[in-house]
PDB file of C-alpha atoms in Angstrom:
ATOM      1  CA  MET Z   1      42.534  -9.605 107.625  1.00  0.00           C
ATOM      2  CA  ALA Z   2      45.633  -8.451 109.474  1.00  0.00           C
ATOM      3  CA  ALA Z   3      45.105 -11.030 112.190  1.00  0.00           C
ATOM      4  CA  GLN Z   4      44.604 -13.702 109.568  1.00  0.00           C
ATOM      5  CA  ALA Z   5      47.834 -12.748 107.865  1.00  0.00           C
ATOM      6  CA  HIS Z   6      49.711 -13.087 111.158  1.00  0.00           C
ATOM      7  CA  ALA Z   7      48.194 -16.503 111.694  1.00  0.00           C
ATOM      8  CA  ILE Z   8      49.363 -17.628 108.268  1.00  0.00           C
ATOM      9  CA  ASP Z   9      52.887 -16.266 108.857  1.00  0.00           C
ATOM     10  CA  TYR Z  10      53.353 -17.907 112.251  1.00  0.00           C
ATOM     11  CA  ASP Z  11      55.234 -21.222 112.195  1.00  0.00           C
ATOM     12  CA  PRO Z  12      54.635 -23.275 115.373  1.00  0.00           C
ATOM     13  CA  GLU Z  13      57.737 -25.386 114.605  1.00  0.00           C
ATOM     14  CA  ARG Z  14      60.063 -22.358 114.511  1.00  0.00           C
ATOM     15  CA  ASN Z  15      62.077 -21.394 117.589  1.00  0.00           C
ATOM     16  CA  TYR Z  16      61.567 -17.604 117.729  1.00  0.00           C
ATOM     17  CA  ASP Z  17      63.810 -17.266 120.807  1.00  0.00           C
ATOM     18  CA  GLU Z  18      66.716 -18.696 118.801  1.00  0.00           C
ATOM     19  CA  ASP Z  19      65.897 -16.342 115.924  1.00  0.00           C
ATOM     20  CA  THR Z  20      66.016 -13.381 118.281  1.00  0.00           C
ATOM     21  CA  LEU Z  21      69.367 -14.515 119.742  1.00  0.00           C
ATOM     22  CA  ALA Z  22      70.765 -15.060 116.258  1.00  0.00           C
ATOM     23  CA  GLN Z  23      69.672 -11.586 115.234  1.00  0.00           C
ATOM     24  CA  GLN Z  24      71.258 -10.126 118.362  1.00  0.00           C
ATOM     25  CA  ARG Z  25      74.501 -11.949 117.664  1.00  0.00           C
ATOM     26  CA  GLU Z  26      74.511 -10.611 114.122  1.00  0.00           C
ATOM     27  CA  ILE Z  27      73.997  -7.052 115.382  1.00  0.00           C
ATOM     28  CA  GLU Z  28      76.872  -7.504 117.859  1.00  0.00           C
ATOM     29  CA  LYS Z  29      79.057  -8.877 115.072  1.00  0.00           C
ATOM     30  CA  GLU Z  30      78.275  -5.882 112.817  1.00  0.00           C
ATOM     31  CA  ILE Z  31      79.127  -3.464 115.661  1.00  0.00           C
ATOM     32  CA  ALA Z  32      82.387  -5.298 116.360  1.00  0.00           C
ATOM     33  CA  GLU Z  33      83.399  -5.402 112.716  1.00  0.00           C
ATOM     34  CA  SER Z  34      82.726  -1.699 112.336  1.00  0.00           C
ATOM     35  CA  GLN Z  35      85.531  -1.067 114.876  1.00  0.00           C
ATOM     36  CA  PRO Z  36      89.130  -1.317 113.729  1.00  0.00           C
ATOM     37  CA  LEU Z  37      91.231  -4.116 115.111  1.00  0.00           C
ATOM     38  CA  ILE Z  38      93.711  -1.489 116.278  1.00  0.00           C
ATOM     39  CA  SER Z  39      92.546   2.140 116.404  1.00  0.00           C
ATOM     40  CA  SER Z  40      94.356   5.386 115.804  1.00  0.00           C
ATOM     41  CA  LEU Z  41      95.553   7.303 118.883  1.00  0.00           C
ATOM     42  CA  PHE Z  42      92.947   8.785 121.231  1.00  0.00           C
ATOM     43  CA  THR Z  43      93.277  11.237 124.098  1.00  0.00           C
ATOM     44  CA  PHE Z  44      91.477  10.453 127.326  1.00  0.00           C
ATOM     45  CA  ASP Z  45      89.145  13.371 126.658  1.00  0.00           C
ATOM     46  CA  ASP Z  46      88.101  11.631 123.448  1.00  0.00           C
ATOM     47  CA  ILE Z  47      86.997   8.462 125.204  1.00  0.00           C
ATOM     48  CA  VAL Z  48      85.987   9.536 128.732  1.00  0.00           C
ATOM     49  CA  GLU Z  49      82.252   9.273 128.035  1.00  0.00           C
ATOM     50  CA  GLU Z  50      82.592   5.813 126.582  1.00  0.00           C
ATOM     51  CA  TYR Z  51      84.648   4.589 129.511  1.00  0.00           C
ATOM     52  CA  THR Z  52      82.470   6.157 132.198  1.00  0.00           C
ATOM     53  CA  ARG Z  53      79.068   5.192 130.774  1.00  0.00           C
ATOM     54  CA  GLU Z  54      78.933   2.104 132.923  1.00  0.00           C
ATOM     55  CA  ASP Z  55      80.165   3.489 136.189  1.00  0.00           C
ATOM     56  CA  GLU Z  56      81.027   6.911 137.600  1.00  0.00           C
ATOM     57  CA  VAL Z  57      84.027   5.344 139.390  1.00  0.00           C
ATOM     58  CA  TYR Z  58      85.719   5.020 136.004  1.00  0.00           C
ATOM     59  CA  ARG Z  59      85.645   8.782 135.563  1.00  0.00           C
ATOM     60  CA  HIS Z  60      87.887   9.268 138.583  1.00  0.00           C
ATOM     61  CA  LYS Z  61      90.227   6.580 137.292  1.00  0.00           C
ATOM     62  CA  ILE Z  62      90.426   8.208 133.864  1.00  0.00           C
ATOM     63  CA  GLU Z  63      91.418  11.496 135.522  1.00  0.00           C
ATOM     64  CA  ASN Z  64      94.152   9.674 137.415  1.00  0.00           C
ATOM     65  CA  LEU Z  65      95.414   7.938 134.258  1.00  0.00           C
ATOM     66  CA  LYS Z  66      95.654  11.351 132.549  1.00  0.00           C
ATOM     67  CA  THR Z  67      98.359  12.331 135.042  1.00  0.00           C
ATOM     68  CA  ARG Z  68     100.559   9.465 133.812  1.00  0.00           C
ATOM     69  CA  TYR Z  69      99.495   8.635 130.235  1.00  0.00           C
ATOM     70  CA  ALA Z  70      99.055  10.788 127.184  1.00  0.00           C
ATOM     71  CA  ASN Z  71      97.189   8.568 124.736  1.00  0.00           C
ATOM     72  CA  LEU Z  72      95.400   5.299 124.190  1.00  0.00           C
ATOM     73  CA  ARG Z  73      94.752   2.950 121.260  1.00  0.00           C
ATOM     74  CA  LYS Z  74      91.566   0.896 121.389  1.00  0.00           C
ATOM     75  CA  THR Z  75      91.462  -2.706 120.258  1.00  0.00           C
ATOM     76  CA  ARG Z  76      88.450  -4.589 118.971  1.00  0.00           C
ATOM     77  CA  GLY Z  77      86.687  -6.609 121.678  1.00  0.00           C
ATOM     78  CA  ASP Z  78      86.754  -9.978 119.958  1.00  0.00           C
ATOM     79  CA  GLY Z  79      88.347 -12.147 122.632  1.00  0.00           C
ATOM     80  CA  ASN Z  80      91.818 -11.644 121.076  1.00  0.00           C
ATOM     81  CA  CYS Z  81      92.411  -8.144 122.380  1.00  0.00           C
ATOM     82  CA  PHE Z  82      95.191  -9.038 124.843  1.00  0.00           C
ATOM     83  CA  PHE Z  83      97.326 -10.756 122.212  1.00  0.00           C
ATOM     84  CA  ARG Z  84      96.607  -8.156 119.544  1.00  0.00           C
ATOM     85  CA  ALA Z  85      97.272  -5.238 121.885  1.00  0.00           C
ATOM     86  CA  PHE Z  86     100.511  -6.825 123.036  1.00  0.00           C
ATOM     87  CA  GLY Z  87     101.626  -7.606 119.476  1.00  0.00           C
ATOM     88  CA  PHE Z  88     100.980  -4.170 118.018  1.00  0.00           C
ATOM     89  CA  GLY Z  89     102.039  -2.251 121.127  1.00  0.00           C
ATOM     90  CA  TYR Z  90     105.360  -4.060 121.446  1.00  0.00           C
ATOM     91  CA  LEU Z  91     106.264  -3.972 117.751  1.00  0.00           C
ATOM     92  CA  GLU Z  92     105.492  -0.249 117.763  1.00  0.00           C
ATOM     93  CA  THR Z  93     108.131   0.248 120.471  1.00  0.00           C
ATOM     94  CA  LEU Z  94     110.660  -1.738 118.449  1.00  0.00           C
ATOM     95  CA  LEU Z  95     110.409   0.739 115.596  1.00  0.00           C
ATOM     96  CA  SER Z  96     112.711   2.959 117.659  1.00  0.00           C
ATOM     97  CA  ASN Z  97     114.649   0.269 119.518  1.00  0.00           C
ATOM     98  CA  PRO Z  98     116.884  -1.690 117.111  1.00  0.00           C
ATOM     99  CA  THR Z  99     118.798  -3.411 119.924  1.00  0.00           C
ATOM    100  CA  ASP Z 100     115.728  -4.972 121.483  1.00  0.00           C
ATOM    101  CA  TYR Z 101     114.350  -5.684 118.001  1.00  0.00           C
ATOM    102  CA  GLN Z 102     117.331  -7.906 117.230  1.00  0.00           C
ATOM    103  CA  ARG Z 103     117.001  -9.726 120.552  1.00  0.00           C
ATOM    104  CA  PHE Z 104     113.283 -10.284 119.927  1.00  0.00           C
ATOM    105  CA  LEU Z 105     113.798 -11.433 116.342  1.00  0.00           C
ATOM    106  CA  GLU Z 106     116.322 -14.075 117.504  1.00  0.00           C
ATOM    107  CA  ILE Z 107     113.858 -15.450 120.052  1.00  0.00           C
ATOM    108  CA  CYS Z 108     111.098 -15.566 117.436  1.00  0.00           C
ATOM    109  CA  GLU Z 109     113.239 -17.280 114.819  1.00  0.00           C
ATOM    110  CA  LYS Z 110     114.113 -20.080 117.235  1.00  0.00           C
ATOM    111  CA  SER Z 111     110.540 -20.555 118.395  1.00  0.00           C
ATOM    112  CA  LYS Z 112     109.224 -22.703 115.533  1.00  0.00           C
ATOM    113  CA  ASP Z 113     111.771 -25.492 116.088  1.00  0.00           C
ATOM    114  CA  GLU Z 114     111.117 -25.339 119.807  1.00  0.00           C
ATOM    115  CA  LEU Z 115     107.368 -25.745 119.269  1.00  0.00           C
ATOM    116  CA  ILE Z 116     107.939 -28.641 116.863  1.00  0.00           C
ATOM    117  CA  ALA Z 117     110.156 -30.311 119.461  1.00  0.00           C
ATOM    118  CA  LEU Z 118     107.237 -30.020 121.917  1.00  0.00           C
ATOM    119  CA  GLY Z 119     104.988 -31.936 119.522  1.00  0.00           C
ATOM    120  CA  PHE Z 120     103.284 -29.186 117.548  1.00  0.00           C
ATOM    121  CA  PRO Z 121     102.823 -30.357 113.934  1.00  0.00           C
ATOM    122  CA  GLN Z 122     105.172 -28.613 111.547  1.00  0.00           C
ATOM    123  CA  PHE Z 123     102.556 -28.489 108.786  1.00  0.00           C
ATOM    124  CA  THR Z 124     100.206 -26.534 111.088  1.00  0.00           C
ATOM    125  CA  LEU Z 125     102.914 -24.149 112.267  1.00  0.00           C
ATOM    126  CA  GLU Z 126     104.528 -23.185 108.950  1.00  0.00           C
ATOM    127  CA  ASP Z 127     102.009 -20.647 107.643  1.00  0.00           C
ATOM    128  CA  PHE Z 128     101.402 -18.986 111.000  1.00  0.00           C
ATOM    129  CA  TYR Z 129     105.169 -18.774 111.700  1.00  0.00           C
ATOM    130  CA  ASP Z 130     105.998 -17.377 108.251  1.00  0.00           C
ATOM    131  CA  THR Z 131     103.351 -14.632 108.519  1.00  0.00           C
ATOM    132  CA  PHE Z 132     104.399 -13.869 112.114  1.00  0.00           C
ATOM    133  CA  ILE Z 133     108.065 -13.436 111.168  1.00  0.00           C
ATOM    134  CA  ASP Z 134     107.190 -11.352 108.129  1.00  0.00           C
ATOM    135  CA  ILE Z 135     105.233  -8.944 110.343  1.00  0.00           C
ATOM    136  CA  VAL Z 136     108.038  -8.826 112.955  1.00  0.00           C
ATOM    137  CA  LYS Z 137     110.501  -7.946 110.170  1.00  0.00           C
ATOM    138  CA  GLN Z 138     108.332  -5.003 109.125  1.00  0.00           C
ATOM    139  CA  VAL Z 139     109.696  -3.005 112.073  1.00  0.00           C
ATOM    140  CA  LYS Z 140     113.347  -3.422 110.989  1.00  0.00           C
ATOM    141  CA  ASN Z 141     113.172  -0.180 109.078  1.00  0.00           C
ATOM    142  CA  PRO Z 142     112.370   2.840 111.287  1.00  0.00           C
ATOM    143  CA  GLY Z 143     109.378   4.923 110.491  1.00  0.00           C
ATOM    144  CA  GLN Z 144     107.035   2.142 109.360  1.00  0.00           C
ATOM    145  CA  LEU Z 145     104.245   2.846 111.874  1.00  0.00           C
ATOM    146  CA  GLU Z 146     101.547   3.398 109.236  1.00  0.00           C
ATOM    147  CA  LYS Z 147     102.495   0.130 107.512  1.00  0.00           C
ATOM    148  CA  LEU Z 148     102.381  -1.696 110.859  1.00  0.00           C
ATOM    149  CA  LEU Z 149      98.939  -0.252 111.660  1.00  0.00           C
ATOM    150  CA  GLU Z 150      97.708  -1.255 108.218  1.00  0.00           C
ATOM    151  CA  THR Z 151      98.993  -4.812 108.755  1.00  0.00           C
ATOM    152  CA  PHE Z 152      97.341  -5.196 112.149  1.00  0.00           C
ATOM    153  CA  ASN Z 153      94.034  -4.007 110.705  1.00  0.00           C
ATOM    154  CA  ASP Z 154      94.191  -6.655 107.976  1.00  0.00           C
ATOM    155  CA  GLN Z 155      92.022  -9.388 109.517  1.00  0.00           C
ATOM    156  CA  GLY Z 156      93.885 -12.290 107.945  1.00  0.00           C
ATOM    157  CA  LEU Z 157      97.426 -11.089 108.725  1.00  0.00           C
ATOM    158  CA  SER Z 158      96.495  -9.844 112.169  1.00  0.00           C
ATOM    159  CA  ASP Z 159      94.764 -13.085 113.138  1.00  0.00           C
ATOM    160  CA  TYR Z 160      97.724 -15.182 111.944  1.00  0.00           C
ATOM    161  CA  PHE Z 161      99.944 -13.092 114.200  1.00  0.00           C
ATOM    162  CA  VAL Z 162      97.623 -13.648 117.140  1.00  0.00           C
ATOM    163  CA  VAL Z 163      97.408 -17.368 116.478  1.00  0.00           C
ATOM    164  CA  TYR Z 164     101.175 -17.672 116.648  1.00  0.00           C
ATOM    165  CA  LEU Z 165     101.336 -15.757 119.906  1.00  0.00           C
ATOM    166  CA  ARG Z 166      98.732 -18.124 121.298  1.00  0.00           C
ATOM    167  CA  LEU Z 167     100.847 -21.101 120.214  1.00  0.00           C
ATOM    168  CA  LEU Z 168     103.915 -19.578 121.884  1.00  0.00           C
ATOM    169  CA  VAL Z 169     101.979 -19.301 125.149  1.00  0.00           C
ATOM    170  CA  SER Z 170     100.709 -22.836 124.818  1.00  0.00           C
ATOM    171  CA  GLY Z 171     104.236 -24.124 124.166  1.00  0.00           C
ATOM    172  CA  PHE Z 172     105.663 -22.239 127.138  1.00  0.00           C
ATOM    173  CA  LEU Z 173     102.992 -23.552 129.555  1.00  0.00           C
ATOM    174  CA  GLN Z 174     103.439 -27.129 128.342  1.00  0.00           C
ATOM    175  CA  LYS Z 175     107.213 -26.872 128.538  1.00  0.00           C
ATOM    176  CA  ASN Z 176     106.919 -25.667 132.139  1.00  0.00           C
ATOM    177  CA  GLU Z 177     103.974 -27.835 133.119  1.00  0.00           C
ATOM    178  CA  ASP Z 178     105.098 -28.478 136.695  1.00  0.00           C
ATOM    179  CA  ASP Z 179     105.199 -24.737 137.398  1.00  0.00           C
ATOM    180  CA  TYR Z 180     101.698 -24.007 136.100  1.00  0.00           C
ATOM    181  CA  ILE Z 181      99.582 -27.073 136.807  1.00  0.00           C
ATOM    182  CA  PRO Z 182      98.698 -25.722 140.327  1.00  0.00           C
ATOM    183  CA  PHE Z 183      97.008 -22.729 138.714  1.00  0.00           C
ATOM    184  CA  ILE Z 184      94.759 -24.703 136.344  1.00  0.00           C
ATOM    185  CA  ASP Z 185      91.275 -25.507 137.526  1.00  0.00           C
ATOM    186  CA  GLY Z 186      88.852 -28.231 136.559  1.00  0.00           C
ATOM    187  CA  GLU Z 187      91.289 -31.099 137.105  1.00  0.00           C
ATOM    188  CA  ARG Z 188      92.658 -30.519 133.596  1.00  0.00           C
ATOM    189  CA  THR Z 189      96.201 -31.181 132.392  1.00  0.00           C
ATOM    190  CA  VAL Z 190      98.168 -28.221 131.103  1.00  0.00           C
ATOM    191  CA  LYS Z 191      97.815 -29.595 127.592  1.00  0.00           C
ATOM    192  CA  GLN Z 192      94.035 -29.782 127.962  1.00  0.00           C
ATOM    193  CA  PHE Z 193      93.932 -26.243 129.372  1.00  0.00           C
ATOM    194  CA  CYS Z 194      95.978 -24.991 126.416  1.00  0.00           C
ATOM    195  CA  SER Z 195      93.813 -26.712 123.834  1.00  0.00           C
ATOM    196  CA  GLN Z 196      90.629 -25.313 125.449  1.00  0.00           C
ATOM    197  CA  GLU Z 197      91.647 -21.857 126.780  1.00  0.00           C
ATOM    198  CA  VAL Z 198      94.834 -20.718 125.036  1.00  0.00           C
ATOM    199  CA  GLU Z 199      95.047 -21.933 121.448  1.00  0.00           C
ATOM    200  CA  PRO Z 200      91.465 -21.223 120.189  1.00  0.00           C
ATOM    201  CA  MET Z 201      90.874 -17.822 118.700  1.00  0.00           C
ATOM    202  CA  GLY Z 202      88.358 -15.654 120.548  1.00  0.00           C
ATOM    203  CA  LYS Z 203      89.195 -17.098 124.000  1.00  0.00           C
ATOM    204  CA  GLU Z 204      89.738 -14.281 126.474  1.00  0.00           C
ATOM    205  CA  SER Z 205      93.078 -14.083 128.237  1.00  0.00           C
ATOM    206  CA  ASP Z 206      93.680 -14.318 131.962  1.00  0.00           C
ATOM    207  CA  HIS Z 207      96.605 -13.716 134.286  1.00  0.00           C
ATOM    208  CA  ILE Z 208      98.292 -16.988 133.328  1.00  0.00           C
ATOM    209  CA  HIS Z 209      98.293 -16.001 129.624  1.00  0.00           C
ATOM    210  CA  ALA Z 210     100.075 -12.721 130.397  1.00  0.00           C
ATOM    211  CA  VAL Z 211     102.622 -14.417 132.664  1.00  0.00           C
ATOM    212  CA  ALA Z 212     103.463 -17.042 130.032  1.00  0.00           C
ATOM    213  CA  LEU Z 213     103.672 -14.599 127.122  1.00  0.00           C
ATOM    214  CA  THR Z 214     106.009 -12.192 128.888  1.00  0.00           C
ATOM    215  CA  LYS Z 215     108.265 -15.032 130.012  1.00  0.00           C
ATOM    216  CA  ALA Z 216     108.251 -16.817 126.660  1.00  0.00           C
ATOM    217  CA  LEU Z 217     109.305 -13.619 124.809  1.00  0.00           C
ATOM    218  CA  ARG Z 218     111.147 -11.987 127.731  1.00  0.00           C
ATOM    219  CA  VAL Z 219     109.183  -8.779 127.393  1.00  0.00           C
ATOM    220  CA  PRO Z 220     108.163  -6.938 130.600  1.00  0.00           C
ATOM    221  CA  ILE Z 221     104.714  -5.363 130.436  1.00  0.00           C
ATOM    222  CA  CYS Z 222     102.630  -3.301 132.859  1.00  0.00           C
ATOM    223  CA  VAL Z 223      98.866  -3.638 133.098  1.00  0.00           C
ATOM    224  CA  GLU Z 224      96.709  -0.936 134.611  1.00  0.00           C
ATOM    225  CA  TYR Z 225      93.611  -2.637 136.040  1.00  0.00           C
ATOM    226  CA  MET Z 226      90.495  -0.473 135.864  1.00  0.00           C
ATOM    227  CA  ASP Z 227      87.895  -2.051 138.140  1.00  0.00           C
ATOM    228  CA  ARG Z 228      85.202  -0.545 140.366  1.00  0.00           C
ATOM    229  CA  GLU Z 229      87.270  -0.543 143.537  1.00  0.00           C
ATOM    230  CA  GLY Z 230      88.967   2.628 144.806  1.00  0.00           C
ATOM    231  CA  GLN Z 231      89.753   5.849 142.967  1.00  0.00           C
ATOM    232  CA  THR Z 232      92.821   4.806 140.973  1.00  0.00           C
ATOM    233  CA  CYS Z 233      93.824   1.891 138.776  1.00  0.00           C
ATOM    234  CA  ASN Z 234      95.932  -0.890 140.207  1.00  0.00           C
ATOM    235  CA  SER Z 235      99.202  -1.384 138.303  1.00  0.00           C
ATOM    236  CA  PHE Z 236     100.776  -4.812 137.938  1.00  0.00           C
ATOM    237  CA  MET Z 237     104.167  -5.521 136.373  1.00  0.00           C
ATOM    238  CA  PHE Z 238     104.617  -8.789 134.476  1.00  0.00           C
ATOM    239  CA  ASP Z 239     108.371  -9.179 134.779  1.00  0.00           C
ATOM    240  CA  PRO Z 240     109.887 -12.082 132.829  1.00  0.00           C
ATOM    241  CA  THR Z 241     113.017 -12.298 135.000  1.00  0.00           C
ATOM    242  CA  GLU Z 242     113.242 -14.566 138.001  1.00  0.00           C
ATOM    243  CA  SER Z 243     115.794 -12.856 140.209  1.00  0.00           C
ATOM    244  CA  PRO Z 244     115.525  -9.366 141.726  1.00  0.00           C
ATOM    245  CA  GLU Z 245     119.010  -8.571 140.413  1.00  0.00           C
ATOM    246  CA  GLU Z 246     117.801  -9.018 136.827  1.00  0.00           C
ATOM    247  CA  SER Z 247     114.521  -7.229 137.342  1.00  0.00           C
ATOM    248  CA  SER Z 248     113.344  -4.928 134.550  1.00  0.00           C
ATOM    249  CA  PRO Z 249     111.498  -2.140 136.316  1.00  0.00           C
ATOM    250  CA  LYS Z 250     110.570  -0.305 133.116  1.00  0.00           C
ATOM    251  CA  PRO Z 251     107.879  -2.043 131.060  1.00  0.00           C
ATOM    252  CA  ALA Z 252     108.270  -2.323 127.303  1.00  0.00           C
ATOM    253  CA  LEU Z 253     104.586  -1.410 126.967  1.00  0.00           C
ATOM    254  CA  THR Z 254     101.539  -0.753 129.118  1.00  0.00           C
ATOM    255  CA  LEU Z 255      98.046  -2.113 128.643  1.00  0.00           C
ATOM    256  CA  LEU Z 256      94.774  -0.895 130.169  1.00  0.00           C
ATOM    257  CA  TYR Z 257      92.428  -3.609 131.388  1.00  0.00           C
ATOM    258  CA  ARG Z 258      88.760  -3.200 131.889  1.00  0.00           C
ATOM    259  CA  PRO Z 259      86.806  -6.368 132.784  1.00  0.00           C
ATOM    260  CA  GLY Z 260      87.123  -8.572 129.689  1.00  0.00           C
ATOM    261  CA  HIS Z 261      89.085  -6.117 127.537  1.00  0.00           C
ATOM    262  CA  TYR Z 262      92.575  -4.685 126.899  1.00  0.00           C
ATOM    263  CA  ASP Z 263      93.648  -1.419 125.230  1.00  0.00           C
ATOM    264  CA  ILE Z 264      97.137   0.096 124.759  1.00  0.00           C
ATOM    265  CA  LEU Z 265      98.390   2.998 126.900  1.00  0.00           C
ATOM    266  CA  TYR Z 266     101.070   5.548 126.029  1.00  0.00           C
ATOM    267  CA  PRO Z 267     103.021   7.202 128.866  1.00  0.00           C
ATOM    268  CA  LEU Z 268     103.456  10.976 129.061  1.00  0.00           C
TER     269      LEU Z 268
END
């Protein structure tokens, strides 16, 4: 009878491979959504097992990072981690830096008109820009870290912020097309690259995204690259200035990169 029941349940028209993949995607989605968009602070001892599960080489690199960094915040691995980590990490630094906050706010307030001048539709920009500026203005009053963390863990607000950062990168690349077209593969225009690889949510970020974002907002960042080569991470400074005389050797924030993912680092 059991065999007969299975025969009745089986549908020859149904694609069971697709069902399995759909179920797997749903499980991955549930796991992702159980993680905060921006975590609380962790020590390296808290996360060493997670980071070294894939490769023992990572353990040595964690030990090296501990000599230079005190804490880490994890970001959700949803394809938006670079922009979200940058956004939260930088605004967190502005809570105690009113001078740089004012400079950053002025750049942000001018950005909407600049994007419209490049051809971005005003109707599309308005809501993203308004939410973005509202979040930036949250850091005007010192001591609002918990409020900022709450905002970045609100999916709607946080995603609007990320969308606007993506648009800023797209605008910068298109405005400086001649400089960046040599780095775009697939015989695409810069505009095509932006519409396919920069503007859509969930698209992972590459070197060109980081270069454009730091230059568009004039914010120097450091990225510690944790790969499987050597015993220490490779550091790279994304400096928005062009001349050595103007160089900003101290990064505004530091991110930790593992293949396909960014988290936020906090120096000792």
